[in-house]
CSV table of C-alpha atoms in Angstrom, one decimal:
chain,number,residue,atom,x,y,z
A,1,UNK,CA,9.9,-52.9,109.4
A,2,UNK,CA,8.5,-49.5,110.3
A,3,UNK,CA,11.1,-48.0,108.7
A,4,UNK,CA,11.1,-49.9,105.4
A,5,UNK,CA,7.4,-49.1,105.5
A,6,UNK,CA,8.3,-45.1,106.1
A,7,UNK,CA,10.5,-45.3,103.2
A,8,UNK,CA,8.3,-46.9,100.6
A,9,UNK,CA,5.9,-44.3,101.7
A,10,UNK,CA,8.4,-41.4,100.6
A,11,UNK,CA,9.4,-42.7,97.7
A,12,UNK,CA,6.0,-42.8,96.8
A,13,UNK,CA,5.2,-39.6,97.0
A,14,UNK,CA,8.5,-38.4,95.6
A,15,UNK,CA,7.2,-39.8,92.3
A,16,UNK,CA,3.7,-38.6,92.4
A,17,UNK,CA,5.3,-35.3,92.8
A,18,UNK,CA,8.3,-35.7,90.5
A,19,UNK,CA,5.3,-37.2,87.6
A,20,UNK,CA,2.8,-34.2,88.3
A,21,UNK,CA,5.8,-31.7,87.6
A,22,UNK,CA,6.7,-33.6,84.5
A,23,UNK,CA,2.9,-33.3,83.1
A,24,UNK,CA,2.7,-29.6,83.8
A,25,UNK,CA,6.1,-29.0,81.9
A,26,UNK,CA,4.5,-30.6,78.8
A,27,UNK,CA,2.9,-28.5,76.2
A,28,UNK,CA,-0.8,-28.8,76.5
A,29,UNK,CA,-2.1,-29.7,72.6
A,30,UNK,CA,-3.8,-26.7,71.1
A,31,UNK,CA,-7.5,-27.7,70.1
A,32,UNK,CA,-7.1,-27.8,65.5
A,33,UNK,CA,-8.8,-25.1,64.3
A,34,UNK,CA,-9.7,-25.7,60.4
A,35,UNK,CA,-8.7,-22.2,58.5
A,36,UNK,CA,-11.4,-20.7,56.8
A,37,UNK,CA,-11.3,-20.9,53.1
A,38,UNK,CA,-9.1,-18.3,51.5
A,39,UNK,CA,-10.2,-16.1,48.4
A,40,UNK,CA,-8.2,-18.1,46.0
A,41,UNK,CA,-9.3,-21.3,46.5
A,42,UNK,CA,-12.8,-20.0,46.4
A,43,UNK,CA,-12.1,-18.9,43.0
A,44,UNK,CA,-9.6,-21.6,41.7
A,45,UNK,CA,-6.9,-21.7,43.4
A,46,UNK,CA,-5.5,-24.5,45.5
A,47,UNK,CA,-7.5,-26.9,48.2
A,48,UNK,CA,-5.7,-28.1,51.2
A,49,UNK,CA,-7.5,-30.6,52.7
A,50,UNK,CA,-7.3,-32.4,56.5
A,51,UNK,CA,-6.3,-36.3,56.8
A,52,UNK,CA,-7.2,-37.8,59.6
A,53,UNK,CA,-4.8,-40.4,59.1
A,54,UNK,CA,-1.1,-38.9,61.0
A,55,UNK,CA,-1.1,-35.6,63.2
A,56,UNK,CA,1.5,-34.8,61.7
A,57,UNK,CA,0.7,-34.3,58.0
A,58,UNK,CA,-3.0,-32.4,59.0
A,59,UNK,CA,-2.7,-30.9,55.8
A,60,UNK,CA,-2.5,-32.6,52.5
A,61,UNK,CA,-2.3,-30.8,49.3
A,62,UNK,CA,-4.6,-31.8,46.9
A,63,UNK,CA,-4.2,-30.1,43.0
A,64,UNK,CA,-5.7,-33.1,41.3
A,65,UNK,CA,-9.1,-31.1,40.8
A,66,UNK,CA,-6.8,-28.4,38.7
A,67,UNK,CA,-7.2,-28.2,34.5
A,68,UNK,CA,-4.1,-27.0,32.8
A,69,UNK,CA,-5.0,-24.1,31.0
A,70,UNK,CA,-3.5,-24.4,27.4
A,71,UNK,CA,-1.4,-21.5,26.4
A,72,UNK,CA,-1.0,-21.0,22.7
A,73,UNK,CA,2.2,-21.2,21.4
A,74,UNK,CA,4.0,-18.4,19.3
A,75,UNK,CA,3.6,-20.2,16.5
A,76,UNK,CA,0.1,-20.9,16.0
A,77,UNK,CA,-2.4,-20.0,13.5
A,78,UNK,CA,-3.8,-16.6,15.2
A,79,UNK,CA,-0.8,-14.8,16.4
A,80,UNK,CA,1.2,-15.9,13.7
A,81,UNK,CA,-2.0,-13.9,11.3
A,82,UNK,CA,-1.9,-11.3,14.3
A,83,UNK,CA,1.8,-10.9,14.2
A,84,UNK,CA,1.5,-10.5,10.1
A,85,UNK,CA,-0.9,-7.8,10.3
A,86,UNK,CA,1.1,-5.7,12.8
A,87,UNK,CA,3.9,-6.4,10.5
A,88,UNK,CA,1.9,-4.7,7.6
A,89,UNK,CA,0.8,-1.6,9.9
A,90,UNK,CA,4.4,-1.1,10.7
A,91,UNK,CA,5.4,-1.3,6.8
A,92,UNK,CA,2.9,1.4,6.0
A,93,UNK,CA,3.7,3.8,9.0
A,94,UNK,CA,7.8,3.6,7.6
A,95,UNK,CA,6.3,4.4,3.8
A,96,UNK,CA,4.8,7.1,5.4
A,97,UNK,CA,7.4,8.8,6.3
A,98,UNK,CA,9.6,7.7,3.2
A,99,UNK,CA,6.8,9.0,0.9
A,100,UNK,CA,6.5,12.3,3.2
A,101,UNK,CA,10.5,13.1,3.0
A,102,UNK,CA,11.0,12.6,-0.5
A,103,UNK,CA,8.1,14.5,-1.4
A,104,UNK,CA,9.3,17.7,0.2
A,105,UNK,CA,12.9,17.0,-1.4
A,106,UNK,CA,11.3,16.9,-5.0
A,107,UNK,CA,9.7,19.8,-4.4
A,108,UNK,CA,12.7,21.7,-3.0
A,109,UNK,CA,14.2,20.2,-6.1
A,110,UNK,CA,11.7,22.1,-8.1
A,111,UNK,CA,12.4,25.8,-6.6
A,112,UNK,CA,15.9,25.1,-6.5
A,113,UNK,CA,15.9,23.9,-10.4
A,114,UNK,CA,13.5,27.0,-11.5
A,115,UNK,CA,15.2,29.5,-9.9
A,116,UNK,CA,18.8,28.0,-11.2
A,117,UNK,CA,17.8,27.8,-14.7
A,118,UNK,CA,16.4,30.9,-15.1
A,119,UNK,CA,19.0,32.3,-13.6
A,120,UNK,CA,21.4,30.8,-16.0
A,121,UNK,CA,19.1,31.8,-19.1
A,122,UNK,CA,19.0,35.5,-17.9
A,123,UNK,CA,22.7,35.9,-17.3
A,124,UNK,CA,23.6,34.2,-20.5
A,125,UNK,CA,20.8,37.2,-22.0
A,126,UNK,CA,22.8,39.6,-20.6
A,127,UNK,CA,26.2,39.1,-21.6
A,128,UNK,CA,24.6,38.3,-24.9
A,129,UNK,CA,23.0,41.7,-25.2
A,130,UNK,CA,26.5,43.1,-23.6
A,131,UNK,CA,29.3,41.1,-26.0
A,132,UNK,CA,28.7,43.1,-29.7
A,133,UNK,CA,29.9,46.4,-27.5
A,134,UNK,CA,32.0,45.2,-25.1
A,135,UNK,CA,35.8,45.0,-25.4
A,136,UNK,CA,36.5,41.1,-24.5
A,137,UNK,CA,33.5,40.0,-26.9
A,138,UNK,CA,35.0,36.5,-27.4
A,139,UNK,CA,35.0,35.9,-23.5
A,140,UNK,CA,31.2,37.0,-23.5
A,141,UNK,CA,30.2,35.2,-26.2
A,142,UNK,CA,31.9,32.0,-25.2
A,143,UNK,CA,30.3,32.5,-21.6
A,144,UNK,CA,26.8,33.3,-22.9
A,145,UNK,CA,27.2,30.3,-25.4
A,146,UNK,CA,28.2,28.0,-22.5
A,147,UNK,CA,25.2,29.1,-20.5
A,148,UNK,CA,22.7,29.1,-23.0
A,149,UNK,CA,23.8,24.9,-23.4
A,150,UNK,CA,23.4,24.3,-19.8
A,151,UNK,CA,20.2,26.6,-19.6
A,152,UNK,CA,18.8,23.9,-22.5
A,153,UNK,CA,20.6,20.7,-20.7
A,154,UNK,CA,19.0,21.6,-17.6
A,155,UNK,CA,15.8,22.2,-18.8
A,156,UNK,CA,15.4,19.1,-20.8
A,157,UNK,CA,16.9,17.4,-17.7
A,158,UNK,CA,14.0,18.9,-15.7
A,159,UNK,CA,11.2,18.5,-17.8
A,160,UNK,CA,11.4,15.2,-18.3
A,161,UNK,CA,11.4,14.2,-14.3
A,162,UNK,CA,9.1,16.3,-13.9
A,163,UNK,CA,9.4,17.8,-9.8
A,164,UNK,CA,6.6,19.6,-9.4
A,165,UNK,CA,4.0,16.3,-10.5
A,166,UNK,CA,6.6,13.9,-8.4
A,167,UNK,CA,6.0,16.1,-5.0
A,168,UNK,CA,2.0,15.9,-5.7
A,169,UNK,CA,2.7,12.2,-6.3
A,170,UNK,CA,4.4,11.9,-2.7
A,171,UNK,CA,1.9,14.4,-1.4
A,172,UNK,CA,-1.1,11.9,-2.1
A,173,UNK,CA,1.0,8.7,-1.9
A,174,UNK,CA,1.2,10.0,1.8
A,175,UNK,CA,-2.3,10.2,2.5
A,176,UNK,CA,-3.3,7.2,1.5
A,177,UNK,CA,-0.5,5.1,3.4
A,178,UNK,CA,-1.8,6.9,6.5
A,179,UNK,CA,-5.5,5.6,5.2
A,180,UNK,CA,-3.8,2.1,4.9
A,181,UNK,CA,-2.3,2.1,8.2
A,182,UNK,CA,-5.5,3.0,10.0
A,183,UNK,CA,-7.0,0.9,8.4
A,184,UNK,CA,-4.4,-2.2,8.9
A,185,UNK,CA,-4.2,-1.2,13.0
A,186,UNK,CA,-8.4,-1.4,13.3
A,187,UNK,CA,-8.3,-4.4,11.7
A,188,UNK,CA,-6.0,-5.6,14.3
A,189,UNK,CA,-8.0,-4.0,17.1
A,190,UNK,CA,-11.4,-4.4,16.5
A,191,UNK,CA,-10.9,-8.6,15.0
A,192,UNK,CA,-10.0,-11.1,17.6
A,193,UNK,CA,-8.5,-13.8,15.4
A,194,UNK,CA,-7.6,-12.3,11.9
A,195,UNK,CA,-7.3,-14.5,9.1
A,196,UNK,CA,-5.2,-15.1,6.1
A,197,UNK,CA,-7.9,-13.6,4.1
A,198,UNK,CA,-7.4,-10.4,6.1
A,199,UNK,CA,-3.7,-10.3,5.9
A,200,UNK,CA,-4.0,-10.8,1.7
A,201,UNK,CA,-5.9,-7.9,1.6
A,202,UNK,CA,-4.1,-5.8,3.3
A,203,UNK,CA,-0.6,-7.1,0.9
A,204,UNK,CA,-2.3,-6.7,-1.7
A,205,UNK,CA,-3.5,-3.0,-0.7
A,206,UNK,CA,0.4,-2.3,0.2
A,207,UNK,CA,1.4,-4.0,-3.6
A,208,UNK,CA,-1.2,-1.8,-5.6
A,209,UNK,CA,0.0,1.3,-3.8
A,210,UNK,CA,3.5,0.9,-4.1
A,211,UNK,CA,3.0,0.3,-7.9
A,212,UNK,CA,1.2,3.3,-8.3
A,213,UNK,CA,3.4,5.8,-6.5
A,214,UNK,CA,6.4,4.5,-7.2
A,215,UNK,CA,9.8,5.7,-4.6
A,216,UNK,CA,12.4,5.2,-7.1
A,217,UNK,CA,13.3,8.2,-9.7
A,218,UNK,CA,15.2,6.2,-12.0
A,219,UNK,CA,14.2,4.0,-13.2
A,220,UNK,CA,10.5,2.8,-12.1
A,221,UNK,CA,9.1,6.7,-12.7
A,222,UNK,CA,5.8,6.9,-14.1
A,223,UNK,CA,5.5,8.1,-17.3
A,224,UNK,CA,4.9,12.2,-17.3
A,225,UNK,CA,3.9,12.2,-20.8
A,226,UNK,CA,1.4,9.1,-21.2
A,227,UNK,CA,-0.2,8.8,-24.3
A,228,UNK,CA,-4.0,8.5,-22.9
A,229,UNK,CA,-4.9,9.7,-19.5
A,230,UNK,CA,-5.6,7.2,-17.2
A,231,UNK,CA,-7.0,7.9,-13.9
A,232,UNK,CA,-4.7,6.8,-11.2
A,233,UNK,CA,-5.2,2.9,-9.8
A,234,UNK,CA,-4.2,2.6,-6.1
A,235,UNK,CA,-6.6,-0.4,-5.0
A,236,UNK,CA,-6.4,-4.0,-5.8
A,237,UNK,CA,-9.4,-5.3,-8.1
A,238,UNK,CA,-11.9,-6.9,-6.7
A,239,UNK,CA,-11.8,-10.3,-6.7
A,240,UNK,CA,-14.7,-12.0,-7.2
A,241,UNK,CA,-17.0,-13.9,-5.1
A,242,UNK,CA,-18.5,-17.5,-6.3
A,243,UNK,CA,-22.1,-17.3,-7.6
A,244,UNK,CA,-24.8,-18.6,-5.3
A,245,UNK,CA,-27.7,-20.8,-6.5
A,246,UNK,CA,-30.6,-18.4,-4.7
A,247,UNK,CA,-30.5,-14.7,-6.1
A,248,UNK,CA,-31.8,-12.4,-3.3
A,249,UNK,CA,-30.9,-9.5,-5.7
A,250,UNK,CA,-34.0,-7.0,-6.4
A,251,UNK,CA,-33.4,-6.9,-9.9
A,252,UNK,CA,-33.3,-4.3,-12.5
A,253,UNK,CA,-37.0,-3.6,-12.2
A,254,UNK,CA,-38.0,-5.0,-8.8
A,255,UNK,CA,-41.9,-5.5,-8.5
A,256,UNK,CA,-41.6,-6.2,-4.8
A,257,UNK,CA,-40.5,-4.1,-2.3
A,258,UNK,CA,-38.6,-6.6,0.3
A,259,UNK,CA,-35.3,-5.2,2.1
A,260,UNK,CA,-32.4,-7.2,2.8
A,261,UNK,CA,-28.9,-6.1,4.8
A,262,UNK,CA,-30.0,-2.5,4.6
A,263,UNK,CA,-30.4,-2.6,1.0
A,264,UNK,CA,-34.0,-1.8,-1.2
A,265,UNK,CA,-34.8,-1.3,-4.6
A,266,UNK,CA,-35.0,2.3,-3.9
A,267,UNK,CA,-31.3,2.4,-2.4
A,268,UNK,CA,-30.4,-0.1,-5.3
A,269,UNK,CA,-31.8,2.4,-8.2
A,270,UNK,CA,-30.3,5.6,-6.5
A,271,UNK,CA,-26.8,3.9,-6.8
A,272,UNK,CA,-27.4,3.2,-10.5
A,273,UNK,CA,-27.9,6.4,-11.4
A,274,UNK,CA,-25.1,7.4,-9.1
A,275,UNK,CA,-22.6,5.1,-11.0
A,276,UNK,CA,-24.1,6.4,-14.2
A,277,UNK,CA,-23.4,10.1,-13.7
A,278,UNK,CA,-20.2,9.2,-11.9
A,279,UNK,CA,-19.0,7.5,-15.2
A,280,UNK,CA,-20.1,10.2,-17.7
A,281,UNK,CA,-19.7,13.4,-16.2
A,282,UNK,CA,-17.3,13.2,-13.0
A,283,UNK,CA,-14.2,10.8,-14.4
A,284,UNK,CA,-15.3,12.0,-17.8
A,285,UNK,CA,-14.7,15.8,-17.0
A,286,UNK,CA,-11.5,15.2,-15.0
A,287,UNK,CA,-9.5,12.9,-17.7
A,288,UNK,CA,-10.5,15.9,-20.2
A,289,UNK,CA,-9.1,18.0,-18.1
A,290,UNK,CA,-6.2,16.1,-18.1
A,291,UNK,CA,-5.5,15.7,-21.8
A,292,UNK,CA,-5.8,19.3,-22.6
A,293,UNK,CA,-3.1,20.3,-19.2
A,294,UNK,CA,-0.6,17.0,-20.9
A,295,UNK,CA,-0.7,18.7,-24.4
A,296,UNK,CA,0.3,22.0,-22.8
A,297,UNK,CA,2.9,20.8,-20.5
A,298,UNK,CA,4.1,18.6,-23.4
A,299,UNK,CA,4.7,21.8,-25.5
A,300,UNK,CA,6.2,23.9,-22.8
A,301,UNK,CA,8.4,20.9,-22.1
A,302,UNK,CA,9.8,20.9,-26.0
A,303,UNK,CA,9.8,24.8,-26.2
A,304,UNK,CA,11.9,25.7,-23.5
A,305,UNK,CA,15.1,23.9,-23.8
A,306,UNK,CA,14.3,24.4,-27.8
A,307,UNK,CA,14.1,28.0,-27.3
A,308,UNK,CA,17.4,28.3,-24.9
A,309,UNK,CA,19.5,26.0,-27.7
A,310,UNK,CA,18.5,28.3,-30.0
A,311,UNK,CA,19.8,31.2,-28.0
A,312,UNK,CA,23.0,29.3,-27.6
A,313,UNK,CA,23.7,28.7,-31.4
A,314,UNK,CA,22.6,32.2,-31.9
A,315,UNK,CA,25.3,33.2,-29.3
A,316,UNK,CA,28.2,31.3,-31.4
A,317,UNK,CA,27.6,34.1,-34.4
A,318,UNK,CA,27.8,37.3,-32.2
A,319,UNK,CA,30.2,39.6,-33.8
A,320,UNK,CA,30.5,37.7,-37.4
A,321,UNK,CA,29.6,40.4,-39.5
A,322,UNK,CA,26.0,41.5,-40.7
A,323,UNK,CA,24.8,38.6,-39.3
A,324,UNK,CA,25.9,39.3,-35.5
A,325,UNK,CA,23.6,42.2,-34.9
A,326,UNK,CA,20.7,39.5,-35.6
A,327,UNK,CA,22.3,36.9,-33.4
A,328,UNK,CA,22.9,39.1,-30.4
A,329,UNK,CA,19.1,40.2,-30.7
A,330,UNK,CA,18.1,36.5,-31.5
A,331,UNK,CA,20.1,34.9,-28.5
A,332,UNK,CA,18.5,37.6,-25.7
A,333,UNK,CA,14.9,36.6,-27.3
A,334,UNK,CA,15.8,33.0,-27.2
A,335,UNK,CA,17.0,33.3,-23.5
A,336,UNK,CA,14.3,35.8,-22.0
A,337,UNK,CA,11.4,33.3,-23.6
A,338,UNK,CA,13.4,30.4,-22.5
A,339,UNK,CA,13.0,31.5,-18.8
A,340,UNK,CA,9.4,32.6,-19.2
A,341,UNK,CA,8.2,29.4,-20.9
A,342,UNK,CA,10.4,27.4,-18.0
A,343,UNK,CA,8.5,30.0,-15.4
A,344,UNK,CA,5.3,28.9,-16.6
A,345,UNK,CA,5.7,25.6,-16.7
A,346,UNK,CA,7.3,25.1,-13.3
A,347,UNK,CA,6.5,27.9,-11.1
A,348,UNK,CA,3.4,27.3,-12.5
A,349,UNK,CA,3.6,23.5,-11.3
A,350,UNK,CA,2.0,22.3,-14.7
A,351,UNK,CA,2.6,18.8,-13.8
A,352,UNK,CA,1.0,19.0,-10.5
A,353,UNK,CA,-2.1,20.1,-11.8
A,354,UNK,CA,-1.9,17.2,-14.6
A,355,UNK,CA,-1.3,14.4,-11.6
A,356,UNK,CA,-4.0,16.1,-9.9
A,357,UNK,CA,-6.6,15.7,-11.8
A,358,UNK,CA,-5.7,12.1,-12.6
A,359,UNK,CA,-6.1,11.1,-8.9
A,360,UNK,CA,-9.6,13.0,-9.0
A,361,UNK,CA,-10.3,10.9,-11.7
A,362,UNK,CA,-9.2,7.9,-10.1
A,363,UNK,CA,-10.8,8.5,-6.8
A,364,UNK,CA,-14.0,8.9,-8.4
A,365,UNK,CA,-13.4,5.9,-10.5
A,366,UNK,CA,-12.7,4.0,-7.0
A,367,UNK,CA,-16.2,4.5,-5.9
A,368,UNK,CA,-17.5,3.1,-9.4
A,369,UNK,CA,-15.8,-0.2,-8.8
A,370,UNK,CA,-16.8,0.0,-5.2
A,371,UNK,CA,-20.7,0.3,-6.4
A,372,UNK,CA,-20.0,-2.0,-9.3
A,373,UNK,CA,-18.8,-4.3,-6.5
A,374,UNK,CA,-21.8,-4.5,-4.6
A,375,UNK,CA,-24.5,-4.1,-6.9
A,376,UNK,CA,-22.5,-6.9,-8.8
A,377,UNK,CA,-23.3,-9.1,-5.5
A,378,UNK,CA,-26.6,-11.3,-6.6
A,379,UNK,CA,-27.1,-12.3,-2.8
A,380,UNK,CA,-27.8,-8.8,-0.9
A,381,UNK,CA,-26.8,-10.7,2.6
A,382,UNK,CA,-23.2,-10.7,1.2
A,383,UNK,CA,-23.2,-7.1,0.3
A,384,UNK,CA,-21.6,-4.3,3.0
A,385,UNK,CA,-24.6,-3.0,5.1
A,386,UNK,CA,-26.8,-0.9,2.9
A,387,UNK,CA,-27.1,1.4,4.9
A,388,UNK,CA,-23.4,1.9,6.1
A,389,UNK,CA,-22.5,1.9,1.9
A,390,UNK,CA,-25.1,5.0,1.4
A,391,UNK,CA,-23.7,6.9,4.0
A,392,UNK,CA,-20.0,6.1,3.0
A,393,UNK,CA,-20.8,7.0,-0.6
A,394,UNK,CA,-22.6,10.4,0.3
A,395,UNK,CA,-19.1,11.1,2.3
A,396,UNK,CA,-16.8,10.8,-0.5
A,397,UNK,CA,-19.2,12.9,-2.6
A,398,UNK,CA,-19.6,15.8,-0.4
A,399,UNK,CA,-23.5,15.4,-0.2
A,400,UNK,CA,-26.2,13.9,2.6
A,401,UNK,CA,-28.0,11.1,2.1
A,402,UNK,CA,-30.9,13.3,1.2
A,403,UNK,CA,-29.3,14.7,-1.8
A,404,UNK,CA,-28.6,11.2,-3.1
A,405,UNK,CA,-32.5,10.2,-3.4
A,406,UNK,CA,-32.2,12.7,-7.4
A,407,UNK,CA,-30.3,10.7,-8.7
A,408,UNK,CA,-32.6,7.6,-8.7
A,409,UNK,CA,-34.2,8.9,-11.7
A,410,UNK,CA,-31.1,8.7,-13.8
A,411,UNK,CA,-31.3,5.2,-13.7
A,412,UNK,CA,-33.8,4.7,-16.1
A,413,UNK,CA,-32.5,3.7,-19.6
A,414,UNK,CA,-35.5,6.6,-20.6
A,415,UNK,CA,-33.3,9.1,-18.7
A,416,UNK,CA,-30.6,10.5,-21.8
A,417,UNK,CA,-27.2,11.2,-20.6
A,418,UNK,CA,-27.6,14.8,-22.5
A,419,UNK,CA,-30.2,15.6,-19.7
A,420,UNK,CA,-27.4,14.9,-16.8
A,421,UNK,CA,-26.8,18.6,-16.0
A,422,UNK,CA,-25.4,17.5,-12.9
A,423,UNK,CA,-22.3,15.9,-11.1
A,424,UNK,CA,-22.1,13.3,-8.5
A,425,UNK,CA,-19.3,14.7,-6.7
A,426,UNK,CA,-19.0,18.4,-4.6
A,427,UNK,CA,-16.3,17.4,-2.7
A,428,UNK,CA,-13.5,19.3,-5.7
């Protein structure tokens, strides 16, 4: 019994021990420790929350606090205006160059052409002056006769392209496509969501200047002999605006002196006399200038290639009798003023003087219509910033703002134009 007893008592202890071993082999739980918040959840990101439901999901993810954020699709209204515009800058950086290139072909082609066609004229001279005396007459006459043609084909071919006006066209279809481009790529800077009205603009900006300075020779060329000088157009008109019912406009003789958008009666009478000098003096003097440089170039363009087929029939009657004294002498007068006349029309680049005053007349008629434009505007908060407008126009005329204030007197009907001693412009 004693034993049995003894035994139990073992046992016993065995277990004890055997249990305490057992509970210091398992892990002791480590005491939850709740993260602190991290910085993207504490500005939007993602909560994790406890649940006190299971130990073993203690964190939950919980996103249904989250708003979608919307992202505009290609295709939408703004980029699609966005992706128009940057379409049109890219257009008018590639005319750039175009315009750029062939203008400094054409006027290559204009060296090249004056310096080959005189060159034929002279020779042909020569050998017209050399054939009554010479041995082989017939082969000089025949050459000098076949010279003097091409001398006159050339010529005629030359005049009526005109290279020396097509380079100044390039040259100033250049500059204004740069203009355009700026223009275009601030327009898609500084405007968040550009609008259709935006991108019509700007096409119809690209369509006026490709009509006006035209890439292709033939045909498409602008006419180098117009009838009336016109002063060149390279802006879309105006469109424009509807009427409003309440006039805000100062008037032709305001009696008050309110202000509006930068605008005042003052600033409105100083552009009136602006536009009227602009229009009588500046575009008038540089289409008369033009005229009288057409009807020159339109008689060097008939005398030359006249004078050089003169010198070729001429050339035919060298050496037949009586008469072929005269013709030598008539075929080396026909030649040498053949190459002067072509010298002074080309090397003196008679055509580029006759396109350049038709762009200064256009440029000044482009700041009419700009004036026109505003002053045509019966509400004055719809008119470009008064302010901004004087200080543009005083730019582009090569004056201050100061010097703009004289002209408000010419405004006055009482003012006669023969008093307008004056121009608007000192820029050229």
């Amino acid at each position: 019994m004693a034993a049995i007893q003894a035994h139990q008592r073992l046992f016993l202890v065995a277990a004890s021990s055997a249990s305490g071993r057992g509970e210091r082999r398992r892990p002791r739980p480590r005491p939850s420790r709740i993260a602190a918040p991290c910085r993207a959840a504490l500005s939007g990101g993602v909560r994790t929350a406890p649940s006190p439901s299971s130990s073993d999901s203690s964190l939950r993810l919980n996103v249904d606090w989250v708003v979608p954020t919307k992202i505009a699709s290609p295709g939408s209204g703004g980029d699609a205006e966005r992706e128009k515009i940057r379409a049109i800058a890219e257009a008018a950086a590639d005319r750039v160059e175009m315009h750029d290139i062939i203008g400094r072909q054409r006027d290559n082609w204009n060296h090249l052409l004056l310096q080959s066609t005189n060159s034929l004229a002279l020779a042909a001279s020569v050998m017209a002056a050399l054939a009554p005396a010479a041995p082989s007459m017939v082969a000089l006459k025949a050459s000098a006769g076949v010279l003097f043609a091409s001398a006159a084909v050339t010529m005629a071919a030359v005049n009526k392209i005109q290279p020396s006006q097509l380079a100044e066209e390039q040259r100033n279809a250049t500059r204004l496509w740069r203009q355009l481009e700026r223009d275009v790529r601030a327009t898609l800077e500084l405007t968040p969501a550009p609008t259709k009205a935006d991108v019509q603009e700007a096409m119809d900006r690209v369509l006026a200047l490709d009509a006006a300075y035209p890439l292709p020779l033939l045909p498409g060329m602008l006419d180098k002999f117009p009838k009336v000088v016109e002063p060149t157009r390279w802006w879309p008109k105006k469109k424009q605006r509807a009427p409003v019912n309440k006039s805000n406009s100062f008037g032709r003789h305001p009696r008050t002196a309110a202000a509006g958008n930068g605008w005042t009666p003052e600033l409105e009478e100083e552009m009136r006399g602006i536009l009227r000098v602009l229009k009588s003096k500046d575009e008038h003097q540089y289409t008369s200038f033009g005229q009288l440089i057409l009807n020159l170039n339109k008689g060097l363009a008939v005398a030359g290639p006249a004078l050089a087929g003169t010198a070729a029939v001429a050339a035919t009657f060298i050496g037949s009798g009586e008469a072929g004294v005269w013709a030598s002498g008539a075929a080396v007068l026909g030649g040498a003023l053949a190459a002067a006349v072509n010298t002074m029309e080309h090397g003196g680049q008679v055509g580029m003087v006759f396109e350049l005053f038709r762009n200064c007349a256009g440029f000044y008629r482009k700041i009419q219509e700009e004036i026109e434009a505003n002053l045509g505007e019966a509400d004055v908060q719809r008119r470009e910033d008064g302010e901004v407008f004087e200080t543009k126009v005083a730019l582009q005329l090569g004056r201050s703002v100061s010097d703009l204030k004289q002209f408000r007197r010419m405004a006055s009907p009482s003012f006669k134009e023969i008093d307008i001693k004056d121009f608007a412009g000192k820029l050229f």
